[in-house]
Amino acid sequence: MLPSRLTVLAGPTAVGKGTIAADIRERFPEVWISVSATTRAPRPGEVHGVHYWFVSDAEFDRMVADADLLEWAVVHGTARYGTPRRPVVEALAAGRMALLEIDLQGARQVRDAMPEALLVFLKPPSWDELVRRLVGRGTESEAERTRRLRTAEQEMAAEQEFDVTIVNTEIHAASDQLVALMRSPIHSSEA
Ligand code: 5GP
């Protein structure tokens, strides 16, 4: 059997998971990165099928009913996000390193469904830095920021549930560390 190389990257909101995933997409094309389905509206510049599959509530309901999603969750109390199952299974069957960039609730579901997955927690250098990044992003309203910070506080407390922690001090260094972990024989031999 091929070794499973599924890795889950989770961590508090605005820690830079999306930036790390984008950096890996650019510099490590050998890593397959899952494209999630979401019911939230696209932000300027986001492309259907690249950043997310932007779907209606009815379409998301159908995916849940048909068990098309490996995991899914309501994130920040607003939209639903989920990982389409089939592309993950296909990437693993092809022996590729597969990466999911998802929230904590989703990471827990993957751990239960696929205990061999490697769970990586991405952590900010400090809480103040996390707040600064969230405010600096400027894409959310004040109310949305407050809601996301509340979620982030709970998410920070979940670090010990993960196999490994990476501190996101510098983007390239963090993604280098993540890919090195994905490549490590310990990871594949544990599968
Ligand atoms: P954003 O709306 O800023 O793109 O993402 C919000 C949050 O949703 C992020 O924490 C991201 O990790 C999470 N997320 C994205 N895709 C998925 C998914 O497929 N499943 C789960 N559980 N969370 C996701």
mmCIF file of C-alpha atoms and ligand atoms in Angstrom:
data_model
loop_
_atom_site.group_PDB
_atom_site.id
_atom_site.type_symbol
_atom_site.label_atom_id
_atom_site.label_comp_id
_atom_site.label_asym_id
_atom_site.label_seq_id
_atom_site.Cartn_x
_atom_site.Cartn_y
_atom_site.Cartn_z
ATOM 1 C CA MET A 1 0.000 0.000 0.000
ATOM 2 C CA LEU A 2 1.192 3.490 -0.759
ATOM 3 C CA PRO A 3 2.073 5.570 2.279
ATOM 4 C CA SER A 4 -0.527 8.138 3.162
ATOM 5 C CA ARG A 5 0.904 11.593 2.898
ATOM 6 C CA LEU A 6 -2.066 13.608 4.062
ATOM 7 C CA THR A 7 -1.092 16.685 6.049
ATOM 8 C CA VAL A 8 -3.494 19.102 7.690
ATOM 9 C CA LEU A 9 -2.429 22.688 8.292
ATOM 10 C CA ALA A 10 -4.576 24.472 10.858
ATOM 11 C CA GLY A 11 -4.143 27.335 13.273
ATOM 12 C CA PRO A 12 -5.823 30.524 14.399
ATOM 13 C CA THR A 13 -7.436 32.902 11.977
ATOM 14 C CA ALA A 14 -5.052 35.349 10.243
ATOM 15 C CA VAL A 15 -1.966 33.377 11.296
ATOM 16 C CA GLY A 16 -1.086 33.099 7.612
ATOM 17 C CA LYS A 17 -2.285 29.609 6.627
ATOM 18 C CA GLY A 18 -3.520 30.906 3.283
ATOM 19 C CA THR A 19 -0.223 32.696 2.601
ATOM 20 C CA ILE A 20 1.760 29.562 3.433
ATOM 21 C CA ALA A 21 -0.489 27.481 1.171
ATOM 22 C CA ALA A 22 -0.005 30.011 -1.670
ATOM 23 C CA ASP A 23 3.766 29.963 -1.140
ATOM 24 C CA ILE A 24 3.814 26.169 -1.249
ATOM 25 C CA ARG A 25 1.667 26.183 -4.411
ATOM 26 C CA GLU A 26 4.235 28.442 -6.051
ATOM 27 C CA ARG A 27 7.493 26.926 -4.822
ATOM 28 C CA PHE A 28 6.576 23.253 -4.338
ATOM 29 C CA PRO A 29 4.309 22.234 -7.221
ATOM 30 C CA GLU A 30 4.831 18.583 -6.256
ATOM 31 C CA VAL A 31 2.537 19.181 -3.256
ATOM 32 C CA TRP A 32 -1.145 18.769 -4.088
ATOM 33 C CA ILE A 33 -3.324 21.316 -2.255
ATOM 34 C CA SER A 34 -7.013 20.699 -1.741
ATOM 35 C CA VAL A 35 -9.488 23.304 -3.025
ATOM 36 C CA SER A 36 -12.314 23.667 -0.502
ATOM 37 C CA ALA A 37 -15.963 24.303 -1.206
ATOM 38 C CA THR A 38 -17.468 27.301 0.575
ATOM 39 C CA THR A 39 -20.777 29.121 0.788
ATOM 40 C CA ARG A 40 -19.091 32.475 1.416
ATOM 41 C CA ALA A 41 -18.914 35.077 -1.372
ATOM 42 C CA PRO A 42 -15.633 35.456 -3.262
ATOM 43 C CA ARG A 43 -13.325 38.288 -2.201
ATOM 44 C CA PRO A 44 -11.897 40.503 -4.947
ATOM 45 C CA GLY A 45 -9.328 38.512 -6.915
ATOM 46 C CA GLU A 46 -10.486 35.089 -5.743
ATOM 47 C CA VAL A 47 -11.077 32.608 -8.547
ATOM 48 C CA HIS A 48 -13.646 29.790 -8.584
ATOM 49 C CA GLY A 49 -11.826 26.465 -8.629
ATOM 50 C CA VAL A 50 -8.481 27.990 -7.664
ATOM 51 C CA HIS A 51 -8.962 29.533 -4.225
ATOM 52 C CA TYR A 52 -12.291 27.880 -3.473
ATOM 53 C CA TRP A 53 -15.255 26.266 -5.134
ATOM 54 C CA PHE A 54 -17.846 28.947 -4.419
ATOM 55 C CA VAL A 55 -21.158 27.110 -4.067
ATOM 56 C CA SER A 56 -24.732 27.930 -3.069
ATOM 57 C CA ASP A 57 -26.274 26.748 0.207
ATOM 58 C CA ALA A 58 -28.331 24.218 -1.761
ATOM 59 C CA GLU A 59 -25.235 22.848 -3.497
ATOM 60 C CA PHE A 60 -23.403 22.575 -0.163
ATOM 61 C CA ASP A 61 -26.430 20.749 1.313
ATOM 62 C CA ARG A 62 -26.247 18.302 -1.583
ATOM 63 C CA MET A 63 -22.521 17.684 -1.045
ATOM 64 C CA VAL A 64 -23.137 16.967 2.662
ATOM 65 C CA ALA A 65 -26.097 14.672 1.915
ATOM 66 C CA ASP A 66 -24.096 12.716 -0.680
ATOM 67 C CA ALA A 67 -21.094 12.394 1.715
ATOM 68 C CA ASP A 68 -18.966 14.173 -0.886
ATOM 69 C CA LEU A 69 -17.038 16.025 1.839
ATOM 70 C CA LEU A 70 -14.220 14.538 3.899
ATOM 71 C CA GLU A 71 -14.957 17.150 6.564
ATOM 72 C CA TRP A 72 -16.913 20.360 6.797
ATOM 73 C CA ALA A 73 -17.613 23.099 9.330
ATOM 74 C CA VAL A 74 -19.284 26.441 9.894
ATOM 75 C CA VAL A 75 -16.354 28.814 10.338
ATOM 76 C CA HIS A 76 -16.568 32.104 12.293
ATOM 77 C CA GLY A 77 -20.308 31.443 12.713
ATOM 78 C CA THR A 78 -21.005 32.506 9.161
ATOM 79 C CA ALA A 79 -20.229 30.447 6.073
ATOM 80 C CA ARG A 80 -19.751 26.686 5.593
ATOM 81 C CA TYR A 81 -16.437 25.291 4.316
ATOM 82 C CA GLY A 82 -15.638 21.717 3.366
ATOM 83 C CA THR A 83 -13.029 19.486 1.739
ATOM 84 C CA PRO A 84 -14.232 17.563 -1.328
ATOM 85 C CA ARG A 85 -13.353 13.943 -0.565
ATOM 86 C CA ARG A 86 -12.653 12.453 -3.982
ATOM 87 C CA PRO A 87 -9.731 14.659 -5.054
ATOM 88 C CA VAL A 88 -7.993 13.914 -1.725
ATOM 89 C CA VAL A 89 -8.421 10.169 -2.136
ATOM 90 C CA GLU A 90 -7.179 10.390 -5.724
ATOM 91 C CA ALA A 91 -4.113 12.472 -4.817
ATOM 92 C CA LEU A 92 -3.163 10.013 -2.055
ATOM 93 C CA ALA A 93 -3.750 7.036 -4.326
ATOM 94 C CA ALA A 94 -1.384 8.674 -6.840
ATOM 95 C CA GLY A 95 1.235 8.820 -4.061
ATOM 96 C CA ARG A 96 1.260 12.608 -3.881
ATOM 97 C CA MET A 97 1.877 14.709 -0.802
ATOM 98 C CA ALA A 98 -1.545 16.191 -0.070
ATOM 99 C CA LEU A 99 -2.192 19.302 2.002
ATOM 100 C CA LEU A 100 -5.431 20.556 3.547
ATOM 101 C CA GLU A 101 -5.530 24.127 4.836
ATOM 102 C CA ILE A 102 -8.603 24.061 7.043
ATOM 103 C CA ASP A 103 -9.959 25.219 10.402
ATOM 104 C CA LEU A 104 -9.638 23.452 13.733
ATOM 105 C CA GLN A 105 -13.049 21.755 13.648
ATOM 106 C CA GLY A 106 -12.169 20.305 10.255
ATOM 107 C CA ALA A 107 -8.738 19.192 11.484
ATOM 108 C CA ARG A 108 -10.408 17.229 14.301
ATOM 109 C CA GLN A 109 -12.753 15.528 11.825
ATOM 110 C CA VAL A 110 -9.811 14.525 9.606
ATOM 111 C CA ARG A 111 -7.933 13.177 12.642
ATOM 112 C CA ASP A 112 -10.948 10.976 13.465
ATOM 113 C CA ALA A 113 -11.515 9.857 9.860
ATOM 114 C CA MET A 114 -7.824 9.395 8.962
ATOM 115 C CA PRO A 115 -5.739 8.984 12.136
ATOM 116 C CA GLU A 116 -2.576 8.561 10.034
ATOM 117 C CA ALA A 117 -2.797 12.174 8.835
ATOM 118 C CA LEU A 118 -0.131 14.554 10.117
ATOM 119 C CA LEU A 119 -1.692 17.494 11.955
ATOM 120 C CA VAL A 120 0.386 20.656 11.862
ATOM 121 C CA PHE A 121 -0.458 23.696 13.978
ATOM 122 C CA LEU A 122 0.637 27.051 12.585
ATOM 123 C CA LYS A 123 1.202 29.551 15.377
ATOM 124 C CA PRO A 124 1.910 33.297 15.306
ATOM 125 C CA PRO A 125 5.112 34.563 16.977
ATOM 126 C CA SER A 126 2.855 36.237 19.585
ATOM 127 C CA TRP A 127 -0.792 37.106 20.278
ATOM 128 C CA ASP A 128 -0.100 40.807 19.557
ATOM 129 C CA GLU A 129 1.321 39.872 16.187
ATOM 130 C CA LEU A 130 -1.822 37.867 15.389
ATOM 131 C CA VAL A 131 -4.046 40.863 16.234
ATOM 132 C CA ARG A 132 -1.825 43.104 14.119
ATOM 133 C CA ARG A 133 -2.094 40.728 11.137
ATOM 134 C CA LEU A 134 -5.854 40.467 11.457
ATOM 135 C CA VAL A 135 -6.352 44.240 11.611
ATOM 136 C CA GLY A 136 -3.723 44.822 8.920
ATOM 137 C CA ARG A 137 -5.481 42.543 6.452
ATOM 138 C CA GLY A 138 -8.318 45.070 6.316
ATOM 139 C CA THR A 139 -10.707 42.765 4.475
ATOM 140 C CA GLU A 140 -13.185 42.346 7.335
ATOM 141 C CA SER A 141 -15.580 44.720 9.093
ATOM 142 C CA GLU A 142 -15.070 45.641 12.765
ATOM 143 C CA ALA A 143 -17.777 43.183 13.864
ATOM 144 C CA GLU A 144 -16.272 40.425 11.735
ATOM 145 C CA ARG A 145 -12.795 41.090 13.164
ATOM 146 C CA THR A 146 -14.122 40.863 16.718
ATOM 147 C CA ARG A 147 -15.839 37.579 15.902
ATOM 148 C CA ARG A 148 -12.678 36.178 14.284
ATOM 149 C CA LEU A 149 -10.487 37.197 17.234
ATOM 150 C CA ARG A 150 -12.844 35.395 19.591
ATOM 151 C CA THR A 151 -12.524 32.273 17.424
ATOM 152 C CA ALA A 152 -8.729 32.713 17.316
ATOM 153 C CA GLU A 153 -8.483 32.740 21.129
ATOM 154 C CA GLN A 154 -10.134 29.321 21.283
ATOM 155 C CA GLU A 155 -8.058 28.052 18.380
ATOM 156 C CA MET A 156 -4.768 29.019 20.085
ATOM 157 C CA ALA A 157 -5.713 26.763 23.000
ATOM 158 C CA ALA A 158 -5.878 23.727 20.702
ATOM 159 C CA GLU A 159 -2.154 23.547 19.953
ATOM 160 C CA GLN A 160 -1.557 20.463 22.106
ATOM 161 C CA GLU A 161 -4.008 18.430 20.007
ATOM 162 C CA PHE A 162 -1.599 18.639 17.072
ATOM 163 C CA ASP A 163 1.391 16.481 16.140
ATOM 164 C CA VAL A 164 3.715 19.396 15.372
ATOM 165 C CA THR A 165 3.803 23.185 15.755
ATOM 166 C CA ILE A 166 5.364 25.586 13.262
ATOM 167 C CA VAL A 167 5.827 29.219 14.300
ATOM 168 C CA ASN A 168 5.035 31.499 11.377
ATOM 169 C CA THR A 169 7.768 34.090 11.812
ATOM 170 C CA GLU A 170 8.737 34.207 8.135
ATOM 171 C CA ILE A 171 6.705 32.790 5.250
ATOM 172 C CA HIS A 172 9.423 30.918 3.320
ATOM 173 C CA ALA A 173 10.934 29.456 6.477
ATOM 174 C CA ALA A 174 7.520 28.229 7.651
ATOM 175 C CA SER A 175 6.602 26.640 4.315
ATOM 176 C CA ASP A 176 10.081 25.067 4.019
ATOM 177 C CA GLN A 177 9.530 23.492 7.435
ATOM 178 C CA LEU A 178 6.094 22.243 6.460
ATOM 179 C CA VAL A 179 7.265 20.626 3.222
ATOM 180 C CA ALA A 180 10.249 19.066 5.019
ATOM 181 C CA LEU A 181 7.812 17.493 7.488
ATOM 182 C CA MET A 182 5.619 16.217 4.652
ATOM 183 C CA ARG A 183 8.667 14.641 3.035
ATOM 184 C CA SER A 184 10.054 13.132 6.225
ATOM 185 C CA PRO A 185 10.186 9.319 6.248
ATOM 186 C CA ILE A 186 8.783 9.286 9.794
ATOM 187 C CA HIS A 187 5.587 10.742 8.473
ATOM 188 C CA SER A 188 5.191 8.215 5.672
ATOM 189 C CA SER A 189 6.319 5.223 7.740
ATOM 190 C CA GLU A 190 3.765 6.050 10.424
ATOM 191 C CA ALA A 191 1.007 5.773 7.829
HETATM 192 P P1 5GP B 1 -11.411 32.548 4.631
HETATM 193 O O1 5GP B 1 -12.878 32.868 4.599
HETATM 194 O O2 5GP B 1 -10.611 33.632 5.282
HETATM 195 O O3 5GP B 1 -10.876 32.139 3.273
HETATM 196 O O4 5GP B 1 -11.234 31.251 5.517
HETATM 197 C C1 5GP B 1 -11.779 31.201 6.769
HETATM 198 C C2 5GP B 1 -11.365 29.926 7.459
HETATM 199 O O5 5GP B 1 -11.935 28.781 6.836
HETATM 200 C C3 5GP B 1 -9.868 29.666 7.522
HETATM 201 O O6 5GP B 1 -9.524 29.424 8.876
HETATM 202 C C4 5GP B 1 -9.690 28.407 6.712
HETATM 203 O O7 5GP B 1 -8.640 27.604 7.217
HETATM 204 C C5 5GP B 1 -11.027 27.724 6.881
HETATM 205 N N1 5GP B 1 -11.289 26.769 5.817
HETATM 206 C C6 5GP B 1 -11.023 26.913 4.508
HETATM 207 N N2 5GP B 1 -11.395 25.817 3.840
HETATM 208 C C7 5GP B 1 -11.889 24.941 4.742
HETATM 209 C C8 5GP B 1 -12.416 23.614 4.665
HETATM 210 O O8 5GP B 1 -12.505 22.994 3.616
HETATM 211 N N3 5GP B 1 -12.828 23.056 5.823
HETATM 212 C C9 5GP B 1 -12.755 23.685 7.022
HETATM 213 N N4 5GP B 1 -13.159 23.043 8.101
HETATM 214 N N5 5GP B 1 -12.255 24.928 7.139
HETATM 215 C C10 5GP B 1 -11.835 25.550 6.019
#
